[in-house]
């Protein structure tokens, strides 16, 4: 059998662990909140409705700060632990571990001090809770959250927004589906005006999670009673209303003991002509038991969903930890190994981009298949081989003695001039592929998960890879331009041998006599023929270069990038000292922080799972 103590104790332990990690269900936490999956009881009510009195009488001790205006300015998470009969009562704050408070006056003082530690001596509020545990044989296991009293007007020293701020804070607790609402309303006010009921009706319209508590029954006008409320006729809730008689201000001033106050309360109900028939279901002791039992049944019902939520969070955290990577080893050998491993992962991805599997490599083929042929087509050969230019070049090449048979020098100059145009597209192809490769390096770095945590190594790899690509580009340019230069250094003789001779050209197909070749030698037709011969020669060279430039580019740049992008980097790496290696593996501090947080949280969830397992086994 799982005992009530073990179940509520379990939730208490998990709640404490949550608070250590800053998980108190606040909205700005970027982890899923374990706190929010745990049931708790929040005490809600307007100022002076009797909240502190109810809390104290459940605990059976005076320990809450008293004063005028706004007293509770931070949520107080109050965990009550029942101890063995006869053992000494004491309190402990989570922010002061190992310090036992046996003087409850000192507890009150510490709550005040701790409140001010965050809010200063102002009247402002803060959502960061104070955690207080009370160990006593006179309490039941229960977790209560005391919240600032709802108010309608800001008092002096408070910002105008305080009314809304308090409501927002209270709402942030009570709107959670796991929150049990202890709605405190004073009996000497119309229930229709109760702040607590108004808010609980909004966040819990079915009334499932709301316990209505009516205080100050003794202060009602003579001849009136609160039976309509207590018997559920004024405002029906799923759970029965509980009436309470706390100590009056006069009792407090007279230091009336809590035990005395409890006895007086019991007597009040037992002897009341109005409430006598309800006496067994009234009073703060009954309320404490009722809450504790309810909390237990809620926890029991929630255990499967809490376990599910914990397991889900563990899975998420573990996968995030995998993603973030293991912490880095301290010795140089292990660090070198890590650097190499990360580099290899990067190289693998880079190769996948080139060879296929990842996109981008096809853009290199695009350079060869589209850009290069288009650039070749656009070269200004028409202008270069216009009749005027051919005539000018040929004539200038002949000098004062016109050529006798064929304008050899003219041909060579025209071809040389035309070939020099090929350098542009050759170099442009090299540059275009260079930029594709550079972009692939950038992408691959971004896609290498292992690199994400090392911004410094990322930059080092990027620099090394880009430096290598520059070298490959230089080599590529030299080779591609050399292919062009080779074309001008030795022409294809065969091509010219096959050209029809001037005399053959002059003869028309019918064989009729034509003006002799010599009459046309310096005419337009002559130069047009020269131009067209040079043009077909250049066409032939262009076809050749269209095929050979890609070979040069792939050989010098793509193949090299695949084989030796980081070769130099590896050589330098071997010479690095331990200190330099560890600098390379300097992690992003944000990431380190995140890993630490994840690890801590994972520990919390695992501990919580173990706790729940141990309780579940005893069931
Ligand atoms: N006679 C009588 N007085 C009560 C009762 N409950 C509370 N009081 C008095 O009402 C005043 C306010 O009670 P608190 O318990 O401080 O109310 P609170 O809601 O905590 O008020 P804030 O802390 O100001 O928000 C105190 O003087 C109490 O003595 C009650 O049932 N009967």
XYZ file of C-alpha atoms and ligand atoms in Angstrom:
651
model
C 0.000 0.000 0.000
C 1.243 3.407 -0.843
C 0.706 5.623 2.134
C -0.621 9.108 1.912
C 2.674 10.304 3.411
C 4.727 8.646 0.726
C 2.627 10.036 -2.105
C 2.517 13.602 -0.894
C 6.113 13.311 0.305
C 7.048 12.266 -3.220
C 5.467 15.349 -4.696
C 7.118 17.500 -2.042
C 10.551 16.122 -2.881
C 10.066 16.652 -6.598
C 8.829 20.185 -5.997
C 11.868 21.046 -3.935
C 14.184 19.684 -6.605
C 12.310 21.719 -9.209
C 12.820 24.918 -7.281
C 16.560 24.300 -6.981
C 16.615 24.247 -10.794
C 14.524 27.367 -11.085
C 11.528 25.371 -12.305
C 8.542 26.772 -10.477
C 6.231 26.796 -13.409
C 7.112 30.333 -14.461
C 6.464 31.170 -18.085
C 10.007 32.228 -19.043
C 11.517 28.800 -18.613
C 12.530 27.227 -21.908
C 12.377 23.710 -20.531
C 9.097 21.936 -20.143
C 8.089 22.335 -16.539
C 7.949 19.331 -14.256
C 6.536 21.550 -11.556
C 3.459 22.171 -13.602
C 2.670 18.492 -13.818
C 2.605 18.227 -10.017
C -0.570 18.914 -8.056
C -0.464 21.688 -5.474
C -2.885 23.800 -3.433
C -2.902 27.559 -3.955
C -4.503 29.842 -1.382
C -6.352 32.662 -3.077
C -8.340 35.529 -1.708
C -8.725 39.241 -1.398
C -6.611 41.199 1.072
C -7.663 40.657 4.686
C -9.981 37.843 3.679
C -8.198 35.661 6.241
C -5.696 33.764 4.050
C -2.789 34.000 6.462
C -5.039 33.009 9.311
C -6.281 29.906 7.450
C -2.756 28.908 6.538
C -1.508 29.375 10.062
C -4.349 27.482 11.554
C -3.775 24.573 9.165
C -0.145 24.585 10.307
C -1.095 25.313 13.901
C 1.593 27.972 14.226
C 2.072 31.725 13.907
C 4.791 32.233 11.378
C 3.528 34.511 8.613
C 4.508 38.162 8.414
C 1.748 40.520 9.460
C 1.333 44.141 8.665
C -0.800 46.640 6.932
C -1.065 46.793 3.148
C 0.528 44.171 0.999
C 2.415 41.657 3.110
C 2.773 38.580 0.920
C 4.803 39.852 -2.002
C 6.345 36.612 -3.222
C 4.606 33.249 -3.489
C 5.334 31.136 -0.435
C 5.490 27.437 -1.143
C 4.709 25.841 2.145
C 5.351 22.139 2.457
C 3.976 20.499 5.544
C 5.597 17.234 6.608
C 3.997 15.167 9.319
C 6.568 13.780 11.743
C 6.311 11.249 14.537
C 4.321 12.105 17.624
C 6.511 13.791 20.204
C 9.208 14.953 17.787
C 10.222 18.581 17.778
C 8.656 20.974 15.342
C 10.991 22.846 13.052
C 11.047 24.757 9.791
C 13.586 24.863 6.987
C 13.985 27.205 4.051
C 15.248 25.889 0.775
C 17.506 28.915 0.397
C 19.076 28.184 3.810
C 19.721 24.462 3.715
C 20.704 22.731 6.953
C 19.481 25.605 9.126
C 16.655 24.452 11.354
C 14.296 27.082 12.668
C 12.572 26.079 15.870
C 11.525 29.640 16.662
C 8.585 30.457 14.409
C 9.061 34.159 15.061
C 12.426 33.789 13.320
C 10.665 32.056 10.432
C 8.409 35.072 10.030
C 11.444 37.338 10.099
C 13.266 35.256 7.478
C 10.218 35.290 5.154
C 10.278 39.083 5.385
C 14.025 39.282 4.752
C 13.934 36.830 1.884
C 11.046 38.700 0.280
C 13.047 41.887 0.417
C 16.128 40.192 -0.991
C 14.373 40.114 -4.343
C 11.894 42.958 -4.180
C 13.868 45.341 -1.959
C 12.092 47.296 0.748
C 9.461 48.308 -1.771
C 5.877 47.254 -2.030
C 6.515 45.552 -5.339
C 5.868 41.874 -5.974
C 7.948 39.052 -7.469
C 6.885 35.673 -8.875
C 10.001 33.889 -7.524
C 8.694 31.706 -4.718
C 10.098 31.235 -1.239
C 10.199 27.596 -0.216
C 9.463 26.719 3.357
C 9.126 23.251 4.845
C 7.555 22.687 8.207
C 8.158 19.398 9.999
C 5.694 18.765 12.779
C 3.631 15.997 14.376
C 0.673 18.389 14.317
C 0.346 18.861 10.566
C -0.857 16.757 7.667
C 1.253 16.259 4.581
C 0.287 19.078 2.313
C 1.787 21.605 -0.041
C 0.193 25.012 0.037
C 1.134 28.040 -1.964
C 0.397 31.364 -0.332
C -0.075 34.097 -2.879
C -0.311 37.865 -2.577
C -3.845 38.999 -1.727
C -5.979 40.207 -4.600
C -6.643 43.890 -4.325
C -8.587 46.546 -6.133
C -6.412 49.604 -5.608
C -2.700 50.272 -5.450
C -1.521 51.862 -2.217
C 1.187 54.456 -1.857
C 4.596 53.148 -2.880
C 3.131 50.688 -5.342
C 3.110 51.082 -9.072
C -0.242 51.527 -10.742
C 0.158 48.129 -12.353
C 0.363 46.257 -9.041
C -3.337 45.357 -9.053
C -2.986 43.691 -12.457
C 0.447 42.243 -11.571
C -0.953 40.469 -8.512
C -3.896 39.152 -10.436
C -1.627 37.941 -13.237
C 0.658 36.164 -10.770
C -2.203 34.522 -8.900
C -3.809 33.584 -12.187
C -0.555 32.029 -13.446
C -0.788 29.561 -10.545
C -4.493 28.874 -10.437
C -5.008 28.484 -14.165
C -2.762 25.386 -14.247
C -4.979 22.333 -14.484
C -3.049 20.665 -11.658
C -3.652 23.467 -9.202
C -6.190 22.943 -6.445
C -7.675 26.315 -5.543
C -8.374 27.181 -1.943
C -10.700 30.125 -2.461
C -10.984 32.208 0.713
C -13.958 34.511 1.123
C -14.955 36.379 4.301
C -18.470 35.550 5.506
C -19.160 39.145 6.467
C -19.077 40.155 2.799
C -21.484 39.301 0.047
C -20.211 36.129 -1.635
C -21.102 37.674 -4.980
C -18.295 40.205 -4.453
C -15.656 37.645 -3.458
C -12.395 38.127 -5.414
C -11.452 34.503 -4.830
C -14.719 33.115 -6.191
C -14.636 35.510 -9.133
C -11.178 34.321 -10.183
C -11.771 30.633 -9.505
C -14.992 30.738 -11.514
C -12.973 32.057 -14.464
C -10.153 29.521 -14.340
C -12.181 26.542 -13.062
C -15.720 26.979 -14.369
C -16.723 23.421 -13.477
C -15.607 23.969 -9.867
C -13.714 20.661 -9.908
C -10.545 22.062 -8.459
C -11.987 24.715 -6.179
C -12.432 24.387 -2.419
C -14.547 27.221 -1.059
C -13.551 28.443 2.410
C -15.677 30.891 4.325
C -13.857 32.806 7.101
C -15.065 35.244 9.734
C -18.313 33.377 10.395
C -18.193 34.844 13.909
C -18.194 38.364 12.521
C -21.496 38.087 10.722
C -24.284 40.395 11.783
C -26.432 39.036 14.527
C -29.435 37.163 13.188
C -27.748 36.298 9.901
C -25.921 33.124 8.977
C -23.944 31.718 6.085
C -25.952 28.535 5.586
C -26.881 29.462 2.042
C -23.208 29.547 1.156
C -22.065 26.614 3.281
C -24.849 24.370 1.994
C -24.025 25.279 -1.573
C -27.155 27.237 -2.390
C -25.489 30.589 -3.076
C -22.661 29.257 -5.137
C -22.443 25.578 -5.877
C -19.042 23.914 -5.967
C -18.209 20.265 -6.586
C -16.544 20.043 -3.169
C -18.396 21.110 -0.018
C -17.807 24.568 1.428
C -15.845 24.707 4.676
C -16.559 27.369 7.271
C -13.750 28.646 9.482
C -13.422 30.748 12.578
C -9.931 32.154 12.878
C -8.465 34.234 15.644
C -9.709 37.775 15.673
C -7.306 40.678 15.686
C -7.955 41.002 19.397
C -6.988 37.321 19.899
C -3.790 37.903 17.965
C -2.970 40.954 20.017
C -3.540 38.917 23.158
C -1.268 36.186 21.794
C -3.972 33.579 22.040
C -2.291 30.221 21.399
C -3.126 28.420 18.225
C -4.149 25.290 20.088
C -6.529 27.372 22.151
C -7.875 28.983 18.983
C -8.473 25.557 17.428
C -10.340 24.400 20.492
C -12.427 27.534 20.509
C -13.226 27.007 16.846
C -14.356 23.441 17.508
C -16.504 24.646 20.333
C -17.941 27.416 18.190
C -19.252 24.972 15.596
C -20.340 22.324 18.105
C -22.389 24.831 20.069
C -23.658 26.912 17.144
C -27.415 26.754 16.670
C -26.886 27.571 12.963
C -23.984 25.279 12.129
C -24.201 22.528 14.759
C -25.497 20.006 12.217
C -22.437 20.727 10.034
C -19.910 20.760 12.913
C -18.031 17.644 11.795
C -17.414 19.215 8.405
C -16.309 22.642 9.550
C -13.160 24.194 10.946
C -9.513 24.424 10.011
C -8.599 20.921 11.180
C -11.275 19.411 9.004
C -10.161 21.598 6.104
C -6.573 20.392 6.443
C -7.654 16.740 6.390
C -10.009 17.294 3.497
C -7.305 18.940 1.447
C -4.730 16.334 2.245
C -7.055 13.487 1.243
C -8.028 15.247 -1.915
C -4.425 15.976 -2.790
C -3.552 12.341 -2.284
C -6.297 11.105 -4.571
C -5.328 13.664 -7.182
C -1.681 12.595 -7.019
C -2.632 8.940 -7.226
C -4.710 9.626 -10.306
C -1.988 11.757 -11.841
C 0.947 9.397 -11.329
C 0.617 7.778 -14.784
C 0.515 11.156 -16.511
C 3.359 12.498 -14.379
C 5.415 9.428 -15.233
C 4.574 9.843 -18.889
C 5.556 13.487 -18.824
C 8.814 12.683 -17.008
C 9.723 9.936 -19.458
C 8.945 12.184 -22.371
C 11.127 14.927 -20.941
C 13.946 12.434 -20.318
C 13.790 11.324 -23.961
C 13.796 14.912 -25.167
C 16.669 15.892 -22.911
C 18.710 12.856 -23.872
C 18.292 13.562 -27.520
C 19.198 17.187 -26.948
C 22.302 16.074 -25.035
C 23.273 13.821 -27.957
C 22.793 16.779 -30.192
C 24.906 19.044 -28.019
C 27.678 16.465 -27.857
C 29.662 15.028 -25.016
C 31.848 17.269 -22.863
C 35.370 17.595 -24.278
C 38.242 15.563 -22.873
C 41.130 17.453 -21.323
C 44.204 15.623 -22.681
C 45.804 16.676 -25.967
C 45.489 13.240 -27.589
C 41.764 13.088 -27.031
C 41.384 16.663 -28.178
C 43.302 15.977 -31.394
C 41.081 12.972 -31.925
C 37.970 15.118 -31.434
C 39.234 17.741 -33.903
C 39.999 15.049 -36.494
C 36.634 13.391 -35.976
C 34.820 16.667 -36.475
C 36.934 17.470 -39.584
C 36.131 14.080 -41.063
C 32.445 14.597 -40.465
C 32.725 17.909 -42.307
C 34.677 16.341 -45.199
C 32.116 13.568 -45.490
C 29.326 16.075 -45.896
C 31.345 18.155 -48.343
C 31.972 15.095 -50.504
C 28.306 14.196 -50.414
C 27.582 17.619 -51.843
C 29.998 17.003 -54.707
C 29.228 13.382 -55.441
C 25.482 13.622 -54.949
C 23.295 12.771 -52.013
C 23.276 16.419 -51.009
C 22.520 19.216 -53.454
C 25.026 21.628 -54.971
C 27.500 19.492 -56.936
C 25.224 19.695 -59.980
C 25.909 23.419 -60.141
C 29.440 22.609 -61.268
C 28.080 20.680 -64.213
C 25.842 23.711 -64.843
C 29.002 25.802 -65.310
C 30.319 23.391 -67.933
C 27.033 22.735 -69.645
C 25.563 26.257 -69.700
C 27.835 29.039 -68.575
C 30.948 28.016 -70.509
C 29.222 27.278 -73.865
C 27.169 30.475 -73.528
C 30.309 32.529 -72.808
C 32.060 30.948 -75.796
C 29.135 31.751 -78.052
C 29.166 35.356 -76.961
C 32.813 35.992 -77.878
C 33.005 38.889 -80.383
C 34.402 36.936 -83.339
C 31.999 38.638 -85.760
C 33.651 41.932 -85.038
C 37.125 40.461 -85.068
C 36.533 38.753 -88.418
C 34.608 41.536 -90.128
C 35.840 42.259 -93.650
C 37.274 45.587 -92.563
C 39.230 44.076 -89.698
C 40.413 41.090 -91.735
C 41.549 43.494 -94.450
C 43.296 45.726 -91.943
C 45.072 42.911 -90.152
C 46.103 41.134 -93.364
C 47.292 44.319 -95.003
C 49.216 45.414 -91.942
C 50.797 41.986 -91.655
C 52.027 42.157 -95.234
C 53.798 45.432 -94.716
C 54.998 47.158 -97.864
C 55.106 43.890 -99.835
C 51.666 42.363 -100.384
C 51.587 38.565 -100.048
C 52.084 36.604 -103.219
C 50.217 33.344 -102.657
C 48.500 33.135 -99.276
C 48.499 35.751 -96.489
C 50.276 33.468 -93.993
C 51.162 36.246 -91.533
C 47.670 37.697 -91.795
C 46.123 34.323 -90.982
C 48.394 33.867 -87.961
C 47.669 37.301 -86.589
C 43.943 36.917 -87.054
C 43.985 33.484 -85.336
C 46.210 34.704 -82.508
C 43.936 37.650 -81.914
C 40.838 35.437 -81.894
C 42.364 32.809 -79.594
C 43.211 35.399 -76.966
C 39.467 35.896 -76.474
C 39.217 32.365 -75.052
C 41.122 33.339 -71.903
C 38.098 35.160 -70.528
C 35.664 32.190 -70.530
C 38.469 29.861 -69.377
C 39.160 32.010 -66.310
C 35.483 32.653 -65.709
C 34.782 28.900 -65.594
C 37.515 28.471 -63.007
C 36.063 31.327 -60.931
C 32.504 30.047 -61.236
C 33.468 26.590 -59.994
C 35.545 28.185 -57.241
C 32.480 30.005 -55.955
C 30.359 26.867 -56.092
C 32.999 25.028 -54.057
C 33.235 27.871 -51.559
C 29.499 27.867 -51.114
C 29.544 24.102 -50.599
C 32.197 24.511 -47.902
C 29.976 27.067 -46.173
C 26.952 24.799 -46.410
C 28.851 21.745 -45.243
C 30.152 23.605 -42.196
C 26.632 24.672 -41.356
C 25.372 21.131 -41.814
C 28.053 19.461 -39.695
C 26.241 18.906 -36.421
C 29.464 18.016 -34.636
C 30.861 21.456 -35.491
C 27.987 23.459 -34.091
C 29.413 23.541 -30.612
C 32.879 24.743 -31.683
C 32.648 28.192 -33.267
C 36.432 28.575 -33.223
C 37.064 25.269 -35.005
C 34.342 26.180 -37.466
C 36.229 29.354 -38.342
C 39.531 27.471 -38.553
C 38.114 24.846 -40.897
C 36.447 27.510 -43.021
C 39.718 29.451 -43.277
C 41.756 26.332 -44.126
C 39.251 25.133 -46.713
C 38.975 28.537 -48.354
C 42.735 28.943 -48.435
C 42.993 25.534 -50.146
C 40.265 26.489 -52.638
C 42.221 29.667 -53.502
C 45.271 27.568 -54.259
C 43.220 25.215 -56.401
C 41.751 28.203 -58.201
C 45.229 29.565 -59.035
C 46.248 26.174 -60.329
C 42.989 25.854 -62.272
C 43.490 29.237 -63.885
C 47.048 28.489 -64.863
C 46.018 25.199 -66.433
C 42.947 26.493 -68.250
C 44.788 29.519 -69.618
C 47.630 27.234 -70.606
C 45.178 25.195 -72.715
C 44.302 28.395 -74.573
C 47.957 29.386 -74.945
C 48.778 25.945 -76.285
C 46.232 26.503 -79.033
C 48.060 29.642 -80.150
C 51.499 28.147 -79.839
C 50.923 25.549 -82.532
C 48.113 25.618 -85.052
C 46.502 22.513 -86.551
C 48.275 22.368 -89.889
C 45.950 19.657 -91.164
C 43.032 22.092 -91.105
C 44.739 24.498 -93.487
C 45.965 21.728 -95.809
C 42.388 20.711 -96.364
C 41.307 24.220 -97.287
C 40.490 24.663 -101.015
C 43.115 26.705 -102.856
C 42.363 30.185 -104.057
C 42.236 29.048 -107.638
C 39.727 26.264 -106.860
C 37.536 28.634 -105.031
C 37.533 31.057 -107.896
C 36.221 28.451 -110.299
C 32.460 28.238 -110.366
C 30.732 24.844 -110.264
C 29.858 24.928 -113.977
C 33.489 25.423 -114.918
C 32.804 28.616 -116.846
C 35.721 30.974 -117.161
C 35.774 33.557 -114.312
C 37.924 36.561 -113.681
C 41.304 35.174 -112.660
C 42.176 34.765 -109.038
C 44.638 37.573 -109.239
C 41.930 40.086 -110.110
C 40.080 39.099 -106.907
C 43.244 38.821 -104.794
C 42.680 42.088 -102.942
C 38.947 42.245 -103.391
C 36.207 41.707 -100.820
C 35.639 38.067 -101.630
C 39.250 37.339 -100.840
C 39.035 38.830 -97.363
C 35.654 37.250 -96.740
C 37.172 33.868 -97.496
C 40.064 34.525 -95.144
C 37.582 35.575 -92.445
C 35.459 32.511 -92.953
C 38.488 30.168 -92.875
C 39.698 31.722 -89.638
C 36.168 31.529 -88.274
C 35.903 27.814 -88.927
C 39.323 27.254 -87.397
C 38.273 29.182 -84.298
C 35.014 27.187 -84.217
C 37.049 24.003 -84.153
C 39.248 25.327 -81.307
C 36.156 26.472 -79.414
C 34.708 22.939 -79.619
C 37.964 21.547 -78.286
C 38.163 24.044 -75.385
C 34.542 23.461 -74.516
C 35.626 19.932 -73.652
C 39.098 20.505 -72.275
C 38.462 23.479 -69.962
C 36.048 21.396 -67.802
C 38.673 18.666 -67.615
C 41.255 21.173 -66.387
C 38.815 22.633 -63.877
C 37.774 19.270 -62.490
C 41.356 18.056 -62.377
C 42.743 21.104 -60.610
C 39.834 22.181 -58.424
C 37.075 19.624 -57.902
C 39.298 16.547 -57.670
C 41.738 18.384 -55.405
C 38.944 19.684 -53.196
C 37.687 16.151 -52.746
C 41.116 14.721 -52.066
C 43.009 17.332 -50.180
C 40.814 20.173 -48.983
C 42.154 19.924 -45.435
C 45.511 18.229 -46.076
C 47.552 21.289 -45.091
C 45.303 21.885 -42.113
C 45.990 18.346 -40.918
C 49.743 18.886 -41.235
C 49.516 22.058 -39.168
C 47.271 20.312 -36.673
C 49.949 17.743 -35.943
C 52.283 20.547 -34.820
C 49.787 22.171 -32.449
C 50.348 22.245 -28.722
C 47.725 21.076 -26.241
C 46.815 24.674 -25.429
C 46.155 25.556 -29.060
C 44.067 22.433 -29.496
C 41.937 23.249 -26.508
C 41.481 26.779 -27.864
C 40.202 25.284 -31.088
C 37.693 23.322 -29.056
C 36.526 26.370 -27.156
C 32.835 25.858 -27.003
C 30.205 28.468 -27.408
C 29.528 29.507 -23.785
C 25.788 29.558 -24.440
C 25.993 25.977 -25.568
C 28.086 24.938 -22.600
C 25.513 26.549 -20.332
C 22.723 24.769 -22.109
C 24.472 21.407 -21.750
C 24.961 22.017 -18.064
C 21.316 22.954 -17.627
C 20.218 19.919 -19.616
C 22.428 17.636 -17.555
C 21.079 19.012 -14.279
C 17.537 18.763 -15.474
C 18.086 15.265 -16.724
C 19.357 14.365 -13.280
C 16.221 15.868 -11.728
C 13.912 13.948 -14.023
C 15.772 10.695 -13.501
C 15.704 11.164 -9.747
C 11.998 11.955 -9.965
C 11.422 8.829 -12.037
C 13.282 6.724 -9.491
C 11.270 8.285 -6.677
C 8.026 7.536 -8.438
C 9.164 4.007 -9.247
C 10.011 3.368 -5.617
C 6.610 4.628 -4.497
C 4.798 2.720 -7.232
C 6.503 -0.537 -6.260
C 5.125 -0.338 -2.779
C 1.603 0.023 -4.080
N -12.970 37.392 14.167
C -12.329 36.890 13.139
N -11.314 37.585 12.630
C -10.654 37.034 11.574
C -11.010 35.793 11.003
N -10.182 35.525 9.981
C -9.329 36.563 9.924
N -9.600 37.474 10.861
C -8.914 38.727 11.082
O -8.903 39.442 9.879
C -7.683 40.134 9.708
C -7.045 39.718 8.404
O -6.709 38.377 8.426
P -5.483 37.767 7.688
O -5.454 36.348 7.961
O -4.271 38.575 7.960
O -5.961 38.037 6.205
P -5.127 37.927 4.862
O -6.090 37.540 3.817
O -3.953 37.075 5.021
O -4.739 39.425 4.650
P -3.468 40.029 3.841
O -2.277 39.306 4.353
O -3.496 41.471 4.210
O -3.772 39.784 2.432
C -6.857 39.778 10.911
O -6.970 40.774 11.870
C -7.488 38.528 11.455
O -7.369 38.406 12.869
C -12.104 35.086 11.578
O -12.496 34.001 11.133
N -12.722 35.701 12.619
